[in-house]
Amino acid sequence: MRKFYAFILLFVIMYFILFPTPLSKTVSITRNWRITLDEQSVSPDWDDGSVRILRSGSRISRIDALSHHALLDRVRYSAAVTDGYFINYDAISQALVVLDADGRYHATIESRGYPYFTGGRLFVIATDRGSMKEWSIEGEPRSAYSFPSTLTALSASPGLIAAGFLNGEAYVYSNDTIIPLTVPEISRYHAVYGIATADQRETVAVVSGINPQFLTVYDKVEGVFVPVFSRSLEDELRRPVYVRFFAQDTYLAAETSGGVDIISVKDWKIIRSEAVKDVHSIQYDHSSGLFLLGDKSGSLVVLSPESAFRVSTETALAPAAVESMDASVLVHSDGRICSFSLNGRGDS
Amino acid sequence: MRRFCLLAFVCGAGFVFAYQWPVKNIVLTGTFGESRWTHFHNGIDLGGGEQDVYPIEDGEVIFRFEEHQDHDGLPSGLGSFMVIEHRQRIRSLYAHLKPGSMNSTDRSLSTDKVLGRIGESGGSYGKHLHLTVTDEDSDQIINPLVVLPARIDSIKPKIIGLYTKKGAALSKVSSPMSISSGTYELLVSVQDPSGDVGYYMPMAPYRILFFMNGQEMTSYTFENIRRKDGRSVLYKSDDISFSEMYFDEWMIRLGDVHFLPGDTVLEVVVTDKADNETIRSFKLQVGP
């Protein structure tokens, strides 16, 4: 009998060695349809209600709750998009024009520079990234910021602004005070590559340094931001690094050299690490809590804290926007819109 | 004193470490300290058409930004740019590179390795390379012409005009000229034309000196920009800020002077980095 149990135990061990449980569940994703977004696809019958503006490659479009799409404008040089408004601008502008979701004039921002929406706020960044000014969506100037070095990362929430710089320094700007963040000093080279602010708490995440590169998270305690979590990353990225809080600040997503880690804010443990080679696009959909990662080979990964789905596309898709609709995910990529149904989502 | 020693070291380092020009065909189209409407131009611009760009010295690539590619979406007037750290924590930044041309694999680059090609990404009026050099230890932006090898330049800077300003009245100073006594703001319009191109931005010279009756009143040296009290200021020039220095894109403030009745001699001396010098004197008869 003892030999029998030993045999069973050996069998179980061998099974897990030979057939390891995959980290993420791979589920077939069915591509439903594909359209080409152009002037012909303008739908005249808009309903009032939820409307989003999407910048997808060279096009700015709007989508309503019934999945009607309309081309609003073609991107001249670049475009900044937020809920209900967008700014289509030239490489060199003397003023920026805010248009609404119907493409109608809303306001003028009297500023040279480059617009950026983050945390529902509008910033115009100077050409040399050495300063910026906040503006209201109505074109009223707010606070101006002069930076100690070239701006490399910026994130804002309603209560604070976090900025990282090429010289390795990072600051939080809050209520006319400037609070420095103490980044790890032991890196050989100093620069800030990514920064994120939580929406509902005074927490900031910073990716900084080379050799090694660190992800550090800070909480505000008695007026200063103190590190509550820091880890050295296995490898390093020498370009802007994607990092953001999501799902009501329950999780932190951080790009790594090999993909994306999802970290629980509760205990700062990595709960999912999804390998994607050569990530060149990351999009996040608020309503579903899904991330969409695209790589240069055409693979897409739909990622959530609970599961991950992987699909190969016929051609390389650089997702410019992602959104969920029922059990589908719409991927916008330079005028094309692909809808993927997520069969089995939530089963894992 | 410590900062001065660091600065002297950095300036000397240019010769010791023998930085090289980042392009083969050197066409200077913009200089350090020029007005860029809201801020000092913090580097130099090099034209010469689309050509390969090389590091000014061996170094470690510490930052790459590819326009319209990097997914953080932070807009960049610098377009596609790369930053390299060299010895002594000197850094060089190469901006407006041609999209897709940037070396995206090497972590360190030697001076014979192409880092990218000149382009016009970002806020650019044409194909050119913007080069910024910084000293991380002293936290200063350095005029690249101070550390790069000297280039042949036989064209003298120009003094377009000297101006007095009282209230809203702006008057060009001629010589000789009569003027009422009182306090005036003095402004000067200068350029350092480049023989490389027929057009130019209002290129800043290397040094501007202003004398009244032989006494130095103002001295500006376009050598270093540093941070002070949250502003970018010109080091070695009374830490003057951009808005304090530039009246507009073309005119530089020299400060307030008080003219007393009698003869007064004003002199403006402008020097470029190749030591070409232009001097203009203005004789004023100051009435009561």
Short mmCIF file of C-alpha atoms in Angstrom, two decimals, chain A residues 7-346:
data_model
loop_
_atom_site.label_atom_id
_atom_site.label_comp_id
_atom_site.label_asym_id
_atom_site.label_seq_id
_atom_site.Cartn_x
_atom_site.Cartn_y
_atom_site.Cartn_z
CA PHE A 7 3.65 5.88 -6.88
CA ILE A 8 0.68 8.30 -6.77
CA LEU A 9 2.85 11.00 -5.20
CA LEU A 10 5.52 10.48 -7.85
CA PHE A 11 2.89 10.66 -10.56
CA VAL A 12 1.54 13.95 -9.22
CA ILE A 13 5.02 15.45 -8.99
CA MET A 14 5.90 14.32 -12.50
CA TYR A 15 2.62 15.72 -13.80
CA PHE A 16 3.35 19.21 -12.48
CA ILE A 17 6.90 19.07 -13.79
CA LEU A 18 5.84 17.99 -17.25
CA PHE A 19 2.62 19.98 -17.43
CA PRO A 20 3.06 23.16 -15.38
CA THR A 21 0.00 25.31 -14.77
CA PRO A 22 0.20 28.31 -17.07
CA LEU A 23 0.42 31.67 -15.36
CA SER A 24 -2.30 33.08 -17.48
CA LYS A 25 -5.18 31.33 -18.98
CA THR A 26 -5.11 31.35 -22.74
CA VAL A 27 -8.54 31.56 -24.19
CA SER A 28 -9.47 31.70 -27.81
CA ILE A 29 -10.57 35.10 -28.89
CA THR A 30 -12.86 35.38 -31.82
CA ARG A 31 -12.44 38.33 -34.07
CA ASN A 32 -15.95 39.47 -34.86
CA TRP A 33 -15.61 42.10 -37.46
CA ARG A 34 -13.35 44.69 -38.89
CA ILE A 35 -14.17 47.99 -40.47
CA THR A 36 -12.12 50.72 -41.94
CA LEU A 37 -12.84 54.04 -40.33
CA ASP A 38 -13.10 56.83 -42.83
CA GLU A 39 -15.48 59.58 -43.80
CA GLN A 40 -17.95 57.03 -45.16
CA SER A 41 -18.43 55.50 -41.77
CA VAL A 42 -19.86 58.62 -40.23
CA SER A 43 -23.11 57.73 -38.62
CA PRO A 44 -25.74 60.47 -38.65
CA ASP A 45 -27.98 59.11 -35.94
CA TRP A 46 -26.22 59.99 -32.75
CA ASP A 47 -27.95 59.41 -29.50
CA ASP A 48 -27.23 61.58 -26.56
CA GLY A 49 -25.51 59.93 -23.71
CA SER A 50 -22.14 58.31 -23.36
CA VAL A 51 -19.77 59.49 -26.05
CA ARG A 52 -16.06 58.99 -26.10
CA ILE A 53 -13.42 60.60 -28.23
CA LEU A 54 -10.61 58.36 -29.40
CA ARG A 55 -7.37 59.17 -31.05
CA SER A 56 -6.41 56.25 -33.21
CA GLY A 57 -3.33 56.67 -35.33
CA SER A 58 -3.96 59.53 -37.72
CA ARG A 59 -7.65 59.82 -36.91
CA ILE A 60 -9.71 61.34 -34.14
CA SER A 61 -13.10 59.71 -33.85
CA ARG A 62 -16.03 59.53 -31.51
CA ILE A 63 -17.92 56.49 -30.42
CA ASP A 64 -21.28 56.40 -28.69
CA ALA A 65 -22.94 53.84 -26.48
CA LEU A 66 -24.42 52.08 -29.51
CA SER A 67 -20.97 51.66 -31.00
CA HIS A 68 -21.54 54.19 -33.72
CA HIS A 69 -18.33 55.69 -34.94
CA ALA A 70 -17.70 59.00 -36.62
CA LEU A 71 -14.55 60.56 -37.87
CA LEU A 72 -14.11 63.92 -36.19
CA ASP A 73 -10.78 65.07 -37.56
CA ARG A 74 -7.49 63.92 -38.99
CA VAL A 75 -4.47 64.39 -36.79
CA ARG A 76 -2.27 67.19 -38.10
CA TYR A 77 0.82 66.61 -35.97
CA SER A 78 -0.61 65.13 -32.79
CA ALA A 79 -3.74 65.30 -30.70
CA ALA A 80 -4.60 65.43 -27.02
CA VAL A 81 -7.87 63.78 -26.11
CA THR A 82 -9.98 63.75 -22.97
CA ASP A 83 -13.60 63.08 -22.07
CA GLY A 84 -15.69 65.21 -24.37
CA TYR A 85 -12.91 67.36 -25.80
CA PHE A 86 -9.86 67.17 -28.00
CA ILE A 87 -7.04 69.39 -29.23
CA ASN A 88 -5.67 68.70 -32.71
CA TYR A 89 -2.44 70.63 -33.08
CA ASP A 90 0.53 71.37 -35.32
CA ALA A 91 4.20 70.70 -34.63
CA ILE A 92 4.58 74.43 -34.03
CA SER A 93 1.57 76.25 -32.70
CA GLN A 94 1.04 79.71 -31.30
CA ALA A 95 -2.32 78.79 -29.84
CA LEU A 96 -4.26 75.60 -29.23
CA VAL A 97 -7.92 75.16 -30.07
CA VAL A 98 -10.15 72.95 -27.92
CA LEU A 99 -13.00 71.27 -29.82
CA ASP A 100 -15.88 69.30 -28.36
CA ALA A 101 -17.18 65.83 -29.21
CA ASP A 102 -19.15 67.25 -32.13
CA GLY A 103 -16.05 68.90 -33.53
CA ARG A 104 -17.29 72.35 -32.56
CA TYR A 105 -15.12 75.13 -31.18
CA HIS A 106 -14.95 75.21 -27.40
CA ALA A 107 -12.01 77.39 -26.35
CA THR A 108 -8.57 78.69 -27.28
CA ILE A 109 -5.46 78.08 -25.21
CA GLU A 110 -3.17 81.05 -25.77
CA SER A 111 0.08 79.20 -25.45
CA ARG A 112 2.91 77.85 -27.52
CA GLY A 113 3.67 74.33 -26.48
CA TYR A 114 2.21 70.87 -26.41
CA PRO A 115 -1.05 69.88 -24.69
CA TYR A 116 -1.35 66.87 -22.41
CA PHE A 117 -4.37 65.60 -20.52
CA THR A 118 -3.77 63.62 -17.35
CA GLY A 119 -6.04 63.06 -14.38
CA GLY A 120 -8.73 65.15 -16.04
CA ARG A 121 -6.41 68.18 -16.11
CA LEU A 122 -4.88 70.00 -19.06
CA PHE A 123 -1.22 70.95 -19.15
CA VAL A 124 0.71 72.68 -21.90
CA ILE A 125 4.36 71.65 -21.92
CA ALA A 126 7.04 73.98 -23.31
CA THR A 127 8.98 72.95 -26.39
CA ASP A 128 12.13 72.17 -24.42
CA ARG A 129 10.18 70.36 -21.68
CA GLY A 130 11.64 72.83 -19.22
CA SER A 131 8.35 74.28 -17.99
CA MET A 132 4.60 73.89 -18.27
CA LYS A 133 1.39 75.65 -17.44
CA GLU A 134 -1.97 74.26 -16.41
CA TRP A 135 -5.06 75.53 -18.21
CA SER A 136 -8.76 75.05 -17.69
CA ILE A 137 -10.67 73.46 -20.56
CA GLU A 138 -12.23 76.91 -21.01
CA GLY A 139 -8.82 78.40 -21.82
CA GLU A 140 -8.15 80.09 -18.49
CA PRO A 141 -4.51 79.92 -17.34
CA ARG A 142 -3.83 78.32 -13.98
CA SER A 143 -0.52 77.58 -12.28
CA ALA A 144 2.81 77.70 -14.09
CA TYR A 145 5.64 75.30 -13.32
CA SER A 146 9.34 75.78 -14.01
CA PHE A 147 11.32 72.56 -13.97
CA PRO A 148 14.80 71.75 -12.68
CA SER A 149 15.58 69.57 -15.69
CA THR A 150 14.00 68.11 -18.81
CA LEU A 151 10.57 66.66 -18.03
CA THR A 152 10.46 62.91 -18.69
CA ALA A 153 7.31 61.75 -16.88
CA LEU A 154 4.11 63.42 -15.75
CA SER A 155 0.98 62.24 -14.00
CA ALA A 156 -1.78 64.09 -12.19
CA SER A 157 -4.82 63.40 -10.11
CA PRO A 158 -7.37 65.96 -8.97
CA GLY A 159 -5.28 66.69 -5.88
CA LEU A 160 -1.69 66.49 -6.97
CA ILE A 161 0.78 66.53 -9.82
CA ALA A 162 3.80 64.25 -9.96
CA ALA A 163 6.66 64.96 -12.36
CA GLY A 164 9.93 63.16 -13.05
CA PHE A 165 12.99 64.57 -14.74
CA LEU A 166 16.00 63.63 -16.78
CA ASN A 167 18.35 64.52 -13.92
CA GLY A 168 16.75 61.82 -11.76
CA GLU A 169 14.71 64.10 -9.54
CA ALA A 170 10.99 63.69 -8.98
CA TYR A 171 8.58 66.09 -7.31
CA VAL A 172 4.99 66.28 -6.21
CA TYR A 173 3.27 69.63 -6.71
CA SER A 174 0.34 70.03 -4.39
CA ASN A 175 -1.45 73.17 -3.23
CA ASP A 176 1.45 75.50 -4.10
CA THR A 177 3.97 73.30 -2.33
CA ILE A 178 6.72 71.29 -3.98
CA ILE A 179 7.53 68.04 -2.25
CA PRO A 180 10.62 66.09 -3.39
CA LEU A 181 10.51 62.32 -3.77
CA THR A 182 13.65 60.55 -2.62
CA VAL A 183 14.57 58.18 -5.42
CA PRO A 184 17.11 55.39 -4.76
CA GLU A 185 20.61 56.79 -5.01
CA ILE A 186 22.46 53.58 -5.72
CA SER A 187 21.60 53.50 -9.41
CA ARG A 188 24.63 54.26 -11.51
CA TYR A 189 22.74 56.59 -13.83
CA HIS A 190 19.95 58.84 -12.69
CA ALA A 191 16.79 59.63 -14.63
CA VAL A 192 13.07 59.16 -14.14
CA TYR A 193 11.37 56.94 -16.69
CA GLY A 194 7.82 56.63 -15.44
CA ILE A 195 5.52 58.13 -12.86
CA ALA A 196 1.94 57.55 -11.74
CA THR A 197 -0.41 59.12 -9.26
CA ALA A 198 -3.25 57.26 -7.60
CA ASP A 199 -6.70 58.69 -8.17
CA GLN A 200 -8.12 58.54 -4.68
CA ARG A 201 -5.14 58.47 -2.36
CA GLU A 202 -1.94 60.43 -2.01
CA THR A 203 0.28 57.76 -3.47
CA VAL A 204 2.86 58.07 -6.22
CA ALA A 205 4.82 55.39 -8.09
CA VAL A 206 8.15 56.19 -9.76
CA VAL A 207 10.38 54.18 -12.09
CA SER A 208 13.88 55.60 -11.93
CA GLY A 209 17.55 54.94 -12.51
CA ILE A 210 19.67 52.62 -14.57
CA ASN A 211 21.88 49.90 -13.26
CA PRO A 212 19.76 49.09 -11.43
CA GLN A 213 16.31 50.45 -12.25
CA PHE A 214 13.83 50.79 -9.40
CA LEU A 215 10.11 50.90 -8.98
CA THR A 216 9.36 52.88 -5.84
CA VAL A 217 5.98 53.73 -4.34
CA TYR A 218 5.46 56.62 -1.95
CA ASP A 219 2.65 57.46 0.43
CA LYS A 220 2.11 60.87 1.93
CA VAL A 221 2.78 60.86 5.66
CA GLU A 222 2.67 64.10 7.64
CA GLY A 223 3.30 66.27 4.63
CA VAL A 224 6.12 64.28 3.08
CA PHE A 225 6.12 61.36 0.70
CA VAL A 226 7.85 58.34 2.18
CA PRO A 227 8.74 55.16 0.30
CA VAL A 228 6.44 52.29 1.22
CA PHE A 229 7.63 49.88 -1.41
CA SER A 230 10.69 49.64 -3.58
CA ARG A 231 12.05 46.90 -5.73
CA SER A 232 14.92 46.60 -8.12
CA LEU A 233 13.84 45.58 -11.59
CA GLU A 234 15.60 42.64 -13.22
CA ASP A 235 16.37 44.50 -16.37
CA GLU A 236 15.95 48.09 -17.33
CA LEU A 237 14.20 50.18 -19.92
CA ARG A 238 15.90 53.30 -21.19
CA ARG A 239 12.79 54.91 -22.58
CA PRO A 240 9.51 56.10 -21.03
CA VAL A 241 8.08 53.34 -18.87
CA TYR A 242 4.36 52.74 -18.48
CA VAL A 243 3.13 52.74 -14.89
CA ARG A 244 -0.34 53.43 -13.55
CA PHE A 245 -2.74 52.73 -10.73
CA PHE A 246 -6.09 51.25 -11.69
CA ALA A 247 -9.29 49.65 -10.42
CA GLN A 248 -9.88 52.32 -7.75
CA ASP A 249 -6.20 52.21 -6.83
CA THR A 250 -6.39 48.53 -5.95
CA TYR A 251 -3.63 47.60 -8.35
CA LEU A 252 -0.53 49.06 -9.90
CA ALA A 253 0.50 48.11 -13.43
CA ALA A 254 4.16 48.56 -14.25
CA GLU A 255 5.88 47.86 -17.52
CA THR A 256 9.05 45.83 -17.33
CA SER A 257 11.59 44.88 -19.94
CA GLY A 258 9.69 41.65 -20.48
CA GLY A 259 6.06 42.70 -20.27
CA VAL A 260 3.79 44.06 -17.59
CA ASP A 261 3.52 43.31 -13.88
CA ILE A 262 0.31 43.80 -11.98
CA ILE A 263 0.96 44.53 -8.34
CA SER A 264 -1.53 44.49 -5.50
CA VAL A 265 -1.48 47.78 -3.64
CA LYS A 266 -2.63 45.96 -0.53
CA ASP A 267 0.59 44.09 0.07
CA TRP A 268 2.76 45.15 -2.93
CA LYS A 269 2.97 41.61 -4.20
CA ILE A 270 3.06 40.85 -7.89
CA ILE A 271 -0.15 39.01 -8.62
CA ARG A 272 0.37 38.67 -12.34
CA SER A 273 3.35 39.03 -14.60
CA GLU A 274 2.55 38.86 -18.27
CA ALA A 275 5.39 38.42 -20.67
CA VAL A 276 5.07 40.38 -23.88
CA LYS A 277 8.07 40.78 -26.06
CA ASP A 278 8.73 44.26 -27.36
CA VAL A 279 5.66 45.96 -25.96
CA HIS A 280 5.01 48.99 -28.05
CA SER A 281 1.51 49.85 -27.06
CA ILE A 282 -0.39 49.70 -23.80
CA GLN A 283 -3.95 50.86 -23.48
CA TYR A 284 -6.23 50.77 -20.50
CA ASP A 285 -10.00 50.78 -20.42
CA HIS A 286 -11.48 52.26 -17.26
CA SER A 287 -14.89 50.68 -17.54
CA SER A 288 -13.68 47.12 -17.81
CA GLY A 289 -10.35 47.38 -16.03
CA LEU A 290 -8.67 45.70 -18.98
CA PHE A 291 -5.25 46.40 -20.36
CA LEU A 292 -4.44 45.73 -23.97
CA LEU A 293 -0.80 45.17 -24.81
CA GLY A 294 0.45 45.07 -28.36
CA ASP A 295 3.82 43.88 -29.53
CA LYS A 296 5.68 44.41 -32.74
CA SER A 297 4.88 40.93 -34.05
CA GLY A 298 1.14 41.49 -34.01
CA SER A 299 0.25 39.69 -30.82
CA LEU A 300 -2.26 41.23 -28.51
CA VAL A 301 -2.66 40.46 -24.86
CA VAL A 302 -5.80 41.45 -22.99
CA LEU A 303 -4.82 41.61 -19.36
CA SER A 304 -6.70 42.01 -16.15
CA PRO A 305 -5.73 41.24 -12.56
CA GLU A 306 -7.64 37.96 -12.80
CA SER A 307 -6.72 36.69 -16.21
CA ALA A 308 -4.92 37.19 -19.45
CA PHE A 309 -5.93 36.42 -22.99
CA ARG A 310 -3.58 36.24 -25.90
CA VAL A 311 -4.38 36.48 -29.56
CA SER A 312 -2.41 36.79 -32.75
CA THR A 313 -3.63 39.13 -35.41
CA GLU A 314 -3.09 38.90 -39.13
CA THR A 315 -1.09 42.09 -39.15
CA ALA A 316 0.71 43.98 -36.46
CA LEU A 317 -1.78 46.02 -34.50
CA ALA A 318 -0.55 48.87 -32.41
CA PRO A 319 -3.60 49.43 -30.27
CA ALA A 320 -4.22 53.13 -30.02
CA ALA A 321 -7.28 52.71 -27.87
CA VAL A 322 -9.16 49.90 -26.23
CA GLU A 323 -12.61 49.77 -24.77
CA SER A 324 -14.96 47.09 -23.64
CA MET A 325 -18.49 46.50 -24.78
CA ASP A 326 -20.29 43.68 -23.04
CA ALA A 327 -18.12 40.65 -23.71
CA SER A 328 -16.20 42.33 -26.50
CA VAL A 329 -13.12 44.41 -26.65
CA LEU A 330 -12.81 47.02 -29.35
CA VAL A 331 -9.30 47.71 -30.52
CA HIS A 332 -8.63 50.88 -32.44
CA SER A 333 -5.53 50.93 -34.51
CA ASP A 334 -4.85 53.60 -37.07
CA GLY A 335 -8.31 53.72 -38.50
CA ARG A 336 -9.15 50.07 -38.17
CA ILE A 337 -11.39 48.84 -35.45
CA CYS A 338 -11.32 45.20 -34.48
CA SER A 339 -13.79 43.66 -32.12
CA PHE A 340 -12.73 40.65 -30.11
CA SER A 341 -15.20 38.62 -28.10
CA LEU A 342 -13.69 37.33 -24.91
CA ASN A 343 -14.87 33.80 -24.70
CA GLY A 344 -14.45 32.47 -21.24
CA ARG A 345 -13.43 35.69 -19.58
CA GLY A 346 -13.66 35.33 -15.85
#
